[in-house]
Structures are given as structure tokens and as C-alpha cells.
PDB file of N, CA and C in Angstrom:
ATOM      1  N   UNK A   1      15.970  -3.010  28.211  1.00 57.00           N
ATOM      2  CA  UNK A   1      15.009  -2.302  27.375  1.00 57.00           C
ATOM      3  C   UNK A   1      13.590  -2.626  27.829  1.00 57.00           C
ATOM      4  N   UNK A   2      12.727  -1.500  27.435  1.00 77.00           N
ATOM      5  CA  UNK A   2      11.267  -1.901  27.811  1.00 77.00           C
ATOM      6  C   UNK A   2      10.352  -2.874  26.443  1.00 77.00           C
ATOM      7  N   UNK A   3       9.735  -3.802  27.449  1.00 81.00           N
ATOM      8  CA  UNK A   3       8.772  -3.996  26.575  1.00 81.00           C
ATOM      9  C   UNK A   3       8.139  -3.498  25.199  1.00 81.00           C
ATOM     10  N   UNK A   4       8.006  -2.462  25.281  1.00 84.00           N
ATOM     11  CA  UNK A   4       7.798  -1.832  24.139  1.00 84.00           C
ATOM     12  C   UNK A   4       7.937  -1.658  23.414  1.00 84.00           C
ATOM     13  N   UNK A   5       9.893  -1.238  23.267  1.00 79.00           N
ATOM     14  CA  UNK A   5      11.062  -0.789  22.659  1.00 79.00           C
ATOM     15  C   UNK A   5      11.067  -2.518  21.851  1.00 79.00           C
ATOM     16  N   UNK A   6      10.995  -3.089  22.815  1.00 85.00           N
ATOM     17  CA  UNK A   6      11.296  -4.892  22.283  1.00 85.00           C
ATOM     18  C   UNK A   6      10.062  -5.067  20.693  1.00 85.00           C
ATOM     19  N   UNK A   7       8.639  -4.735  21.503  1.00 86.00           N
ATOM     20  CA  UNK A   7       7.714  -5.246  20.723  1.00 86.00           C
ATOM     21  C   UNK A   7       8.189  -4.454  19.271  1.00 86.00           C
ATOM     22  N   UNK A   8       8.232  -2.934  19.381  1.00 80.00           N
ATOM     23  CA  UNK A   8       8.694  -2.002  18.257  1.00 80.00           C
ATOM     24  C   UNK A   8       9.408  -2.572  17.437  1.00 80.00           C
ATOM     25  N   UNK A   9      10.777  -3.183  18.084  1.00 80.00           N
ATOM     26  CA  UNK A   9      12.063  -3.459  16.991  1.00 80.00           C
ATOM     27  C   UNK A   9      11.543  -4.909  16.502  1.00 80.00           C
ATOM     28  N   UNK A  10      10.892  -5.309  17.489  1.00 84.00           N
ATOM     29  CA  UNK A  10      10.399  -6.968  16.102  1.00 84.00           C
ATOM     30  C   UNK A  10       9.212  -6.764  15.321  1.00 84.00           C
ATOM     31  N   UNK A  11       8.642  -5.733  15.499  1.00 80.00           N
ATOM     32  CA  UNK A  11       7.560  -5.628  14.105  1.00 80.00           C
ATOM     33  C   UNK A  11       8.340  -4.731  13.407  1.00 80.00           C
ATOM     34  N   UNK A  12       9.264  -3.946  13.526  1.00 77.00           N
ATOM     35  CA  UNK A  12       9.716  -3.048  12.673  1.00 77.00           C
ATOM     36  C   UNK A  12      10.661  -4.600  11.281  1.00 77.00           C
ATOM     37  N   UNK A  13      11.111  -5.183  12.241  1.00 78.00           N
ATOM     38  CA  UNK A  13      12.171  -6.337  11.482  1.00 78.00           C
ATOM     39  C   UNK A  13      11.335  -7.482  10.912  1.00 78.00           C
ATOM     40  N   UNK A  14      10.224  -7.600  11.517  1.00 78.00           N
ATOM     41  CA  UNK A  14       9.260  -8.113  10.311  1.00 78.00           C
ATOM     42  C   UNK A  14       8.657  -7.346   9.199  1.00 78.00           C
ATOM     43  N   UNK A  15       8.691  -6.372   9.592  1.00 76.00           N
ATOM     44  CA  UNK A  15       7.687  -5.847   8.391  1.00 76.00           C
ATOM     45  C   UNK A  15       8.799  -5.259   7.136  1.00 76.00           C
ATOM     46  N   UNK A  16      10.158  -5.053   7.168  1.00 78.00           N
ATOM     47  CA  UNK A  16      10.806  -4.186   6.773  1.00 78.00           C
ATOM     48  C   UNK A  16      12.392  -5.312   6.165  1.00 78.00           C
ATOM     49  N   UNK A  17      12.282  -6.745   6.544  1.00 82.00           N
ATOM     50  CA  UNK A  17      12.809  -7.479   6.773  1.00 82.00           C
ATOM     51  C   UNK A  17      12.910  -7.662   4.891  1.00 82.00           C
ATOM     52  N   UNK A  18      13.876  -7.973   3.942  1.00 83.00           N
ATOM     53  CA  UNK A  18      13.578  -8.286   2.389  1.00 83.00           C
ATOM     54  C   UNK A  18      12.932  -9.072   2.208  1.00 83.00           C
ATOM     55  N   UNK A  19      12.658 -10.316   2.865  1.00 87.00           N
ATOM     56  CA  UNK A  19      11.577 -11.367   2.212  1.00 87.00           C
ATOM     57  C   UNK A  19       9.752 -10.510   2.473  1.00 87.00           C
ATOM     58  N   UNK A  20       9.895 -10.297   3.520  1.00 85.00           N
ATOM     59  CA  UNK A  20       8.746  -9.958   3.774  1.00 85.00           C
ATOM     60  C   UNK A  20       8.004  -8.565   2.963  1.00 85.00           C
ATOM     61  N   UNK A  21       9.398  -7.719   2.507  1.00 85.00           N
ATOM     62  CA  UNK A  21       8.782  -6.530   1.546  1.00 85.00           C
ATOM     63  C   UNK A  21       8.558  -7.117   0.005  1.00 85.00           C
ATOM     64  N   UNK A  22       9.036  -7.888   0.120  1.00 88.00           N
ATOM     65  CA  UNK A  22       9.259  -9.114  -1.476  1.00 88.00           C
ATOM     66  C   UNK A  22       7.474  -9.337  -1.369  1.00 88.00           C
ATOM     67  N   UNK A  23       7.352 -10.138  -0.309  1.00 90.00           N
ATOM     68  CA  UNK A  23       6.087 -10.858  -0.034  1.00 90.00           C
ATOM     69  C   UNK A  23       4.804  -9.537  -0.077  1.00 90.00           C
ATOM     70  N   UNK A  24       4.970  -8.431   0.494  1.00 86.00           N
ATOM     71  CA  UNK A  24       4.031  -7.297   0.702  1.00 86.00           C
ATOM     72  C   UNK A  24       3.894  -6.689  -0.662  1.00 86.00           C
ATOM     73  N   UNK A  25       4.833  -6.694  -1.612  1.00 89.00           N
ATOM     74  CA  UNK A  25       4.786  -6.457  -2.995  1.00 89.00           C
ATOM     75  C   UNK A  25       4.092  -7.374  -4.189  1.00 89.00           C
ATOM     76  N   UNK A  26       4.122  -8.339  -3.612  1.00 93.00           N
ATOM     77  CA  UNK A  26       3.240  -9.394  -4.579  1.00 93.00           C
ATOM     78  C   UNK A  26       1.800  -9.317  -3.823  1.00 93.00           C
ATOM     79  N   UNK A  27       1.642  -9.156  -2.680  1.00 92.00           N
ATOM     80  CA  UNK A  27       0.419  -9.070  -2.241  1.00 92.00           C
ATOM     81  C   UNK A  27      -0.569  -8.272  -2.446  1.00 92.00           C
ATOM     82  N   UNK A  28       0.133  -6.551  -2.465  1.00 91.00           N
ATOM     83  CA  UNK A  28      -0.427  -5.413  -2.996  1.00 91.00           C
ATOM     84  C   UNK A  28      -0.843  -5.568  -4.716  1.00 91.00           C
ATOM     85  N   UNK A  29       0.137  -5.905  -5.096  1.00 93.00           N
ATOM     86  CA  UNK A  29       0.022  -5.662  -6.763  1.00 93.00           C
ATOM     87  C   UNK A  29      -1.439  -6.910  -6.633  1.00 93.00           C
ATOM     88  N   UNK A  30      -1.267  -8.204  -6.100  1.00 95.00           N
ATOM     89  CA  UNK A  30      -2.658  -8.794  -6.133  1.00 95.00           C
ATOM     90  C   UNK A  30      -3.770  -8.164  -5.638  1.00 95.00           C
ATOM     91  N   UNK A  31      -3.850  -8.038  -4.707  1.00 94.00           N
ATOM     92  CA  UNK A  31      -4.698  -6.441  -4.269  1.00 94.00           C
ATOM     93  C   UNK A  31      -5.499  -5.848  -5.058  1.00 94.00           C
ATOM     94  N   UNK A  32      -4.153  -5.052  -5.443  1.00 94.00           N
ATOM     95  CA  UNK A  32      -4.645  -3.847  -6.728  1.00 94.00           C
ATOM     96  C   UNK A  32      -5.576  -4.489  -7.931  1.00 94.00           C
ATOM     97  N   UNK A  33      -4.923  -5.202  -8.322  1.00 95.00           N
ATOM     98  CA  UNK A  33      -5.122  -5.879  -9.590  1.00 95.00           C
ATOM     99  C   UNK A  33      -7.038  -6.243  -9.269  1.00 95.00           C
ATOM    100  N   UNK A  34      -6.865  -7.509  -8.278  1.00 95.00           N
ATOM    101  CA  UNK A  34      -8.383  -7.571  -8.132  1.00 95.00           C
ATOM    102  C   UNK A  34      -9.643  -6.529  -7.813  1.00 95.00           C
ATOM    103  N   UNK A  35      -8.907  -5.653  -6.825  1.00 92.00           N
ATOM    104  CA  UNK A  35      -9.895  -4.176  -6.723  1.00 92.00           C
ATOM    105  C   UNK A  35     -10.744  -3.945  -7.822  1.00 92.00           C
ATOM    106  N   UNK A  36      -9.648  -3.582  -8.552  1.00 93.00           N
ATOM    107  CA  UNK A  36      -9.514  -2.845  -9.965  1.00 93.00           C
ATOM    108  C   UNK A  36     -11.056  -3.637 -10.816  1.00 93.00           C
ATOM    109  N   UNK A  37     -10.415  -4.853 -10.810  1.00 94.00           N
ATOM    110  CA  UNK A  37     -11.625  -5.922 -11.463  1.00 94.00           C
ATOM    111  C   UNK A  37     -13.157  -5.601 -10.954  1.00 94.00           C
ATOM    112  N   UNK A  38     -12.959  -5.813  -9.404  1.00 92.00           N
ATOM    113  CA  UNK A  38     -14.230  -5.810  -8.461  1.00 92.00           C
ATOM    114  C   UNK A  38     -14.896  -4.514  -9.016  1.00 92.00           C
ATOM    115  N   UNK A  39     -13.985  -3.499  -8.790  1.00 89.00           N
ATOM    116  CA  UNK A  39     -14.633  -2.505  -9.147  1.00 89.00           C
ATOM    117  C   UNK A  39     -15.194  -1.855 -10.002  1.00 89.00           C
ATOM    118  N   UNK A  40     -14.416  -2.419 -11.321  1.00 89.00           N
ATOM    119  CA  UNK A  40     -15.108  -2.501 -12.588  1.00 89.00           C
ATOM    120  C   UNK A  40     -16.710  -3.230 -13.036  1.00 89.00           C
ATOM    121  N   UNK A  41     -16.100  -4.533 -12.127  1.00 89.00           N
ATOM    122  CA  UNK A  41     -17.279  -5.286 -12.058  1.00 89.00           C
ATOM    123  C   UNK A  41     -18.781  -4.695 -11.562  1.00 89.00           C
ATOM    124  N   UNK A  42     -18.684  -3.635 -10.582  1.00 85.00           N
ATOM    125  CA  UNK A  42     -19.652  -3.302  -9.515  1.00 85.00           C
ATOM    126  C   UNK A  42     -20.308  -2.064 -11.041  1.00 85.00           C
ATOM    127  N   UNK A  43     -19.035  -1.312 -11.452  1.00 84.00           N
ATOM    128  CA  UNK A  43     -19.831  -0.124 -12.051  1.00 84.00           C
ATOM    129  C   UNK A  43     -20.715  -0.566 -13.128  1.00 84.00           C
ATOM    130  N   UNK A  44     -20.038  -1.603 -13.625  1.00 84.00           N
ATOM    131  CA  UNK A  44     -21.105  -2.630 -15.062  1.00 84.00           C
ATOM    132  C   UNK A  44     -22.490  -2.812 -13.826  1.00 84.00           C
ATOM    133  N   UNK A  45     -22.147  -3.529 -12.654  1.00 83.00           N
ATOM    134  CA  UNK A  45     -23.765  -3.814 -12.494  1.00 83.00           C
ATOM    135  C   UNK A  45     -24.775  -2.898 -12.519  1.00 83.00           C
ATOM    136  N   UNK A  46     -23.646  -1.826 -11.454  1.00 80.00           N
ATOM    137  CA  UNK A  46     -24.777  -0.683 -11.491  1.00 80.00           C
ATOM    138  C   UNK A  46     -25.003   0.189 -13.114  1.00 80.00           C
ATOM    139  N   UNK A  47     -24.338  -0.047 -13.687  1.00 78.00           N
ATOM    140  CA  UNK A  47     -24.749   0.476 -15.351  1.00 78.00           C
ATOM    141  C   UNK A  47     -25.982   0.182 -15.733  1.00 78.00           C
ATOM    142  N   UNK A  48     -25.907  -1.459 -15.681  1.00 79.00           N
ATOM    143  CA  UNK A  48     -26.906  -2.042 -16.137  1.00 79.00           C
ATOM    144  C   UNK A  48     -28.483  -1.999 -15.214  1.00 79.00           C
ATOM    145  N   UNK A  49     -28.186  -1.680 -13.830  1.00 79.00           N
ATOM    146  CA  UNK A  49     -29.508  -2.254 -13.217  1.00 79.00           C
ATOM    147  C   UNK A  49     -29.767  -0.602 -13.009  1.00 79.00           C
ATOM    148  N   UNK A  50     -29.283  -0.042 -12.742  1.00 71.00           N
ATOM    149  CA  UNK A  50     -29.877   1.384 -11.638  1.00 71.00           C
ATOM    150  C   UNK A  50     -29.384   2.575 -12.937  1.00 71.00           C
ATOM    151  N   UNK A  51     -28.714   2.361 -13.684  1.00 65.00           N
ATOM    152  CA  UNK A  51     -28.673   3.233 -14.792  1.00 65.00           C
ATOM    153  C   UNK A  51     -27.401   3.942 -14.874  1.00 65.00           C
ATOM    154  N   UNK A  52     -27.188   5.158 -16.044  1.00 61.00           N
ATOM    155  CA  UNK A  52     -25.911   5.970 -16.352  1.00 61.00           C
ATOM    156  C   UNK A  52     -25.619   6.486 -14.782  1.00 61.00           C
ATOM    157  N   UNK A  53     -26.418   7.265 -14.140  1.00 60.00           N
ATOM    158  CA  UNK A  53     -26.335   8.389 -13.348  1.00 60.00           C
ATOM    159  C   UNK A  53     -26.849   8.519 -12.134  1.00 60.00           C
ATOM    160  N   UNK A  54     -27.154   6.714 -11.852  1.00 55.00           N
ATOM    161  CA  UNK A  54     -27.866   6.004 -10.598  1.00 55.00           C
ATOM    162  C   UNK A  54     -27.045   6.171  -9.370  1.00 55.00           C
ATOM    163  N   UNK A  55     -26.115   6.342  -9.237  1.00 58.00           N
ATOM    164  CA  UNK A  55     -25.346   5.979  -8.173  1.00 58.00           C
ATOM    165  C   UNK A  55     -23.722   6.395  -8.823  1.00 58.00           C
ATOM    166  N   UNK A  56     -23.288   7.509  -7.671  1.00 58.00           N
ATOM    167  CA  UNK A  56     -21.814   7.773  -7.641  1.00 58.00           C
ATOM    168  C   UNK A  56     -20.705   6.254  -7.934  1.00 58.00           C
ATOM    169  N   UNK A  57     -21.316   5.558  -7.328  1.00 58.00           N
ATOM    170  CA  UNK A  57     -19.853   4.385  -7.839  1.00 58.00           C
ATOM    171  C   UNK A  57     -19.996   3.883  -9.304  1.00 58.00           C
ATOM    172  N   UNK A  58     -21.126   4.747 -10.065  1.00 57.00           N
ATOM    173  CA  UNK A  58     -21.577   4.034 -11.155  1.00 57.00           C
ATOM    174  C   UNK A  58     -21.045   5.330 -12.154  1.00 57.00           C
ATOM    175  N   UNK A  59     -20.182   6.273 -11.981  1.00 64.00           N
ATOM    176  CA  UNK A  59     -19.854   7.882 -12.493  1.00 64.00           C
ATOM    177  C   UNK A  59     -18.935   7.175 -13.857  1.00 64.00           C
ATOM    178  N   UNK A  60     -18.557   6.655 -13.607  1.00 74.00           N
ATOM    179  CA  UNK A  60     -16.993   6.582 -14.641  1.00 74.00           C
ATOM    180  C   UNK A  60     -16.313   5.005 -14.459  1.00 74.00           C
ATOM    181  N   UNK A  61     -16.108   4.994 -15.981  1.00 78.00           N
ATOM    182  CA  UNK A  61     -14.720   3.681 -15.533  1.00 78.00           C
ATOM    183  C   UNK A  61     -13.540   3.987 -15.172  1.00 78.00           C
ATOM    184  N   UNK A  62     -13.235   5.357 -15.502  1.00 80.00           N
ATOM    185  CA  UNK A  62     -11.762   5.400 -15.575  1.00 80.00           C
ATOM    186  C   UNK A  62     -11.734   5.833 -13.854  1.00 80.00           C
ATOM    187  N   UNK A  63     -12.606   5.986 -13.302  1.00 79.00           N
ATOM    188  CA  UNK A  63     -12.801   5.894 -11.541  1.00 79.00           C
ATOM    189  C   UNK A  63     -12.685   4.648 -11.277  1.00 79.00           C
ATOM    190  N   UNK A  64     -12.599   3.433 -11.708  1.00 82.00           N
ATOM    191  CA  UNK A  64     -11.818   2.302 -11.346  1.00 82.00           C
ATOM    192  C   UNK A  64     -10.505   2.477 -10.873  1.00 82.00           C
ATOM    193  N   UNK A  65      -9.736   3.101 -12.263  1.00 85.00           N
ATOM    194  CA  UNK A  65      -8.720   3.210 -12.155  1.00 85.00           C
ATOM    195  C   UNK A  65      -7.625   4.219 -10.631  1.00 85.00           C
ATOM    196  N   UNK A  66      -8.783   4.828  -9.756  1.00 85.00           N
ATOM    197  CA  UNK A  66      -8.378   5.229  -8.590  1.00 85.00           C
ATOM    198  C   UNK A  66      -7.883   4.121  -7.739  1.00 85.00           C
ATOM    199  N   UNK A  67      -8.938   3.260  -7.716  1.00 85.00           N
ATOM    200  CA  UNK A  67      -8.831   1.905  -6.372  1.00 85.00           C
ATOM    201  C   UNK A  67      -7.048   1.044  -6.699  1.00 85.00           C
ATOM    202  N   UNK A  68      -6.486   0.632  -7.843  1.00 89.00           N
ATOM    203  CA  UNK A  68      -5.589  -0.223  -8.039  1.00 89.00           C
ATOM    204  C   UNK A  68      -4.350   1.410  -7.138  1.00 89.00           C
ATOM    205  N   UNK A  69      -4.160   2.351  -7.768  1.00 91.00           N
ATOM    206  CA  UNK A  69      -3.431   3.320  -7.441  1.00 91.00           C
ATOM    207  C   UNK A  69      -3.483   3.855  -6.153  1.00 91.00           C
ATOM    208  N   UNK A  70      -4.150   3.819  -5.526  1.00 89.00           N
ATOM    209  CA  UNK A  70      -4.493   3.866  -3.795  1.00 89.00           C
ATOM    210  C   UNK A  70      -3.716   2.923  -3.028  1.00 89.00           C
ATOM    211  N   UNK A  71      -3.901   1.052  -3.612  1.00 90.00           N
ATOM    212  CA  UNK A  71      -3.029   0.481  -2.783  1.00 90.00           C
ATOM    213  C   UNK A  71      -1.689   0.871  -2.942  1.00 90.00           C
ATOM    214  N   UNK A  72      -1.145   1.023  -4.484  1.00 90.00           N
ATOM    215  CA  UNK A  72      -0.218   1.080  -4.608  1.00 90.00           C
ATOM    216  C   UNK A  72       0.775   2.336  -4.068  1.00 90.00           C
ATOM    217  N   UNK A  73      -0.168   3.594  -4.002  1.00 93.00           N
ATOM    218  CA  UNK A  73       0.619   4.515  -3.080  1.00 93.00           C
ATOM    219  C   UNK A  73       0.472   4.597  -1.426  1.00 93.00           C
ATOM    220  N   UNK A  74      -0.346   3.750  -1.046  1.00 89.00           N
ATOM    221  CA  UNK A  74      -0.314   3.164   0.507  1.00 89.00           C
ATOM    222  C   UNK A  74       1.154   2.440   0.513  1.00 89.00           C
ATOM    223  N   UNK A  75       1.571   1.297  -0.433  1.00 88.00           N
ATOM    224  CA  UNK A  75       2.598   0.788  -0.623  1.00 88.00           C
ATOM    225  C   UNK A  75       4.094   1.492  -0.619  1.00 88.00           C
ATOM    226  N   UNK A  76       3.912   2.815  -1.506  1.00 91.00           N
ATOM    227  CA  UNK A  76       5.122   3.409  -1.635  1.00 91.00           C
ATOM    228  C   UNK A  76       5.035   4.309  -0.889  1.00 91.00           C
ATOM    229  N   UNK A  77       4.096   4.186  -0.011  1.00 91.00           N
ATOM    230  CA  UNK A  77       4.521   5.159   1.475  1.00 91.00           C
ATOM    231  C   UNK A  77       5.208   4.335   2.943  1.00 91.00           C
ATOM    232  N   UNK A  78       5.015   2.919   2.500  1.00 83.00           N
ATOM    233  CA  UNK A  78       5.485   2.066   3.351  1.00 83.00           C
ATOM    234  C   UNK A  78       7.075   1.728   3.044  1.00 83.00           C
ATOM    235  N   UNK A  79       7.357   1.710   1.823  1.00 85.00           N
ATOM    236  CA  UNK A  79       9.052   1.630   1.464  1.00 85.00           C
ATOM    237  C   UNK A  79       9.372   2.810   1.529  1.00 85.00           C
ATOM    238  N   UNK A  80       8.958   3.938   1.131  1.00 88.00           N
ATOM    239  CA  UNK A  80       9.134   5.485   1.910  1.00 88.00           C
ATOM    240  C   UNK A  80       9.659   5.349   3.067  1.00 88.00           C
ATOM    241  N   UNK A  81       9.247   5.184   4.301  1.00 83.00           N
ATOM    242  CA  UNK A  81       9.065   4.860   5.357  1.00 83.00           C
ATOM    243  C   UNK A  81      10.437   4.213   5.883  1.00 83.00           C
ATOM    244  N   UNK A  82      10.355   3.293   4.932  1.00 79.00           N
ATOM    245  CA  UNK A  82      11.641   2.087   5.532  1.00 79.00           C
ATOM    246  C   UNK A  82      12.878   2.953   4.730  1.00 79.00           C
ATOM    247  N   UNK A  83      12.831   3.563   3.774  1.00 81.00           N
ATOM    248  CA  UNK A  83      13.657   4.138   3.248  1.00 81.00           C
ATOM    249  C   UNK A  83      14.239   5.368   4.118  1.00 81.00           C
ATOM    250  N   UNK A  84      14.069   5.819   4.622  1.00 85.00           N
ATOM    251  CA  UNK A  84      13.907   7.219   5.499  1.00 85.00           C
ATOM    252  C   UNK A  84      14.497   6.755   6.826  1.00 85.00           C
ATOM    253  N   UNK A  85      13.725   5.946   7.625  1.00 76.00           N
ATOM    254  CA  UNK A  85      14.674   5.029   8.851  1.00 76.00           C
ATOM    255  C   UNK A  85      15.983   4.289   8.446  1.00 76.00           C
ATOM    256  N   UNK A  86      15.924   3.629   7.553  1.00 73.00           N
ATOM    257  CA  UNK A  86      17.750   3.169   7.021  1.00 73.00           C
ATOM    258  C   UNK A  86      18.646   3.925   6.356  1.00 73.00           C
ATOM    259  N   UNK A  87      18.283   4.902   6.220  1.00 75.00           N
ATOM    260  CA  UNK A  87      19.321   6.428   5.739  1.00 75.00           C
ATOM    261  C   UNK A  87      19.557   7.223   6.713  1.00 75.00           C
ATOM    262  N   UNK A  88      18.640   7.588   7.734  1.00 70.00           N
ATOM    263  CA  UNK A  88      18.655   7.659   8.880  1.00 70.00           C
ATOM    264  C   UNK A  88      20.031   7.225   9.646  1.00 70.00           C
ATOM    265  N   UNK A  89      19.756   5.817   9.794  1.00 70.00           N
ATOM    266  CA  UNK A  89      20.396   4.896  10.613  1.00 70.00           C
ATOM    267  C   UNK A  89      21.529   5.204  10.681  1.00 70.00           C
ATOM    268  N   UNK A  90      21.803   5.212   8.855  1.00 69.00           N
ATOM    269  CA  UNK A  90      23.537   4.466   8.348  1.00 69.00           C
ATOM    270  C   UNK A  90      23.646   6.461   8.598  1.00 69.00           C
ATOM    271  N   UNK A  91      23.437   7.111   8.116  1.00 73.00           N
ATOM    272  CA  UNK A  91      23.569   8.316   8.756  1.00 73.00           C
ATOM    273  C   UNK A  91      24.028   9.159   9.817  1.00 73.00           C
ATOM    274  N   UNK A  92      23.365   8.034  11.283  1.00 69.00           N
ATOM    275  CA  UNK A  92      24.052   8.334  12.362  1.00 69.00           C
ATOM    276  C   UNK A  92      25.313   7.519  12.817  1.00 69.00           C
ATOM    277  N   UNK A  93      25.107   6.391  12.069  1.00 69.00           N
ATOM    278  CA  UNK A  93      26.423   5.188  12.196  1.00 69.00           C
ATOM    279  C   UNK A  93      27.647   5.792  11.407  1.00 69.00           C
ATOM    280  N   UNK A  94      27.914   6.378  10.355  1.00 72.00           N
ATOM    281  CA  UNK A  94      28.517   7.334   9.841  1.00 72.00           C
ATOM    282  C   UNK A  94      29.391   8.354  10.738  1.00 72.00           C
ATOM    283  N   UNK A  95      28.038   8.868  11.170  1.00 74.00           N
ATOM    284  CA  UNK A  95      28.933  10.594  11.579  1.00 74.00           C
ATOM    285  C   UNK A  95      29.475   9.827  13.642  1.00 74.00           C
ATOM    286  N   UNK A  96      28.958   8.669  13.600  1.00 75.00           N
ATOM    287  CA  UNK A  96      29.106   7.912  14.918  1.00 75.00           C
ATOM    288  C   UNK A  96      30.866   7.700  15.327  1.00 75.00           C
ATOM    289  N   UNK A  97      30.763   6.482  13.433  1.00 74.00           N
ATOM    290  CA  UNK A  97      32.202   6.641  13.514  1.00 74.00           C
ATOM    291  C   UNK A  97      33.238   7.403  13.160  1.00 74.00           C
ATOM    292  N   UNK A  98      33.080   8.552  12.613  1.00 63.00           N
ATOM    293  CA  UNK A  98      33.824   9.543  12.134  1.00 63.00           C
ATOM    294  C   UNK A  98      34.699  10.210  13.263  1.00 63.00           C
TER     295      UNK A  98
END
């Protein structure tokens, strides 16, 4: 096999591996969670210093609520992903041995 093919199948088996989607799931939801805060945090400053209508990141709170939902569907496009290649797989291993 080429190089390539090699590098491919060991990041595919790290990244896709159960501990490590275990681990990418607690990481995101921390992620999210703090965004969410930061970003809340930022629209209070700008509330307070530059005003209602000072600045687009300053529009809405419930525009916080975009940033936590962004990681999280970056996330469920990544188990998407892994979901789709292992149905795949067992798919062709299936009609392989048939």
C-alpha cells in the first residue's frame, strides 16, 4: 500500500476509534457550553459600553444561542460521516459474502 492509503487508515482509526468519539463528545459539548458563555459575555459588554444597536454581535441574546449549535452540528456531521463509511463497509462485506 501507499503511503497515503497508510496515513488515511490511521487517522481514519483514530478519529473514529470509540474512545476517541467518547473523548470528541465531551470536548464539543465543553466547547459549546463555554462559547455560549463567551458569547453571552461579549453581547453584555457590548450592551453596556457601545449600546442597544452598536455593533452586530451586540443584536440579540438569543444569537448566542447560534454559537453552542454550530459546534454541535459540526459534531453530528462528523458521526454522520463515520456512520455512512461503516454501513458502507458492513454493506460491501455482506453482499462480499453472499
Amino acid at each position: 500500500m501507499s503511503g497515503r492509503v497508510q496515513v488515511i487508515e490511521r487517522v481514519h482509526a483514530a478519529l473514529y476509534d470509540p474512545d476517541s468519539i467518547a473523548r470528541t463528545e465531551r470536548a464539543v459539548i465543553i466547547v459549546a457550553a463555554v462559547a455560549f458563555l463567551v458569547h453571552l459575555a461579549f453581547i453584555t459588554v457590548f450592551r453596556f459600553t457601545v449600546g442597544e444597536h452598536g455593533h452586530w454581535f451586540s443584536s440579540s441574546y438569543l444569537g448566542a444561542l447560534y454559537t453552542p449549535f454550530s459546534f454541535l452540528l459540526f459534531y453530528e456531521v462528523l458521526l454522520l460521516a463515520a456512520a455512512i463509511s461503516e454501513s458502507f463497509s458492513r454493506s460491501v462485506a455482506v453482499q462480499w459474502r453472499s
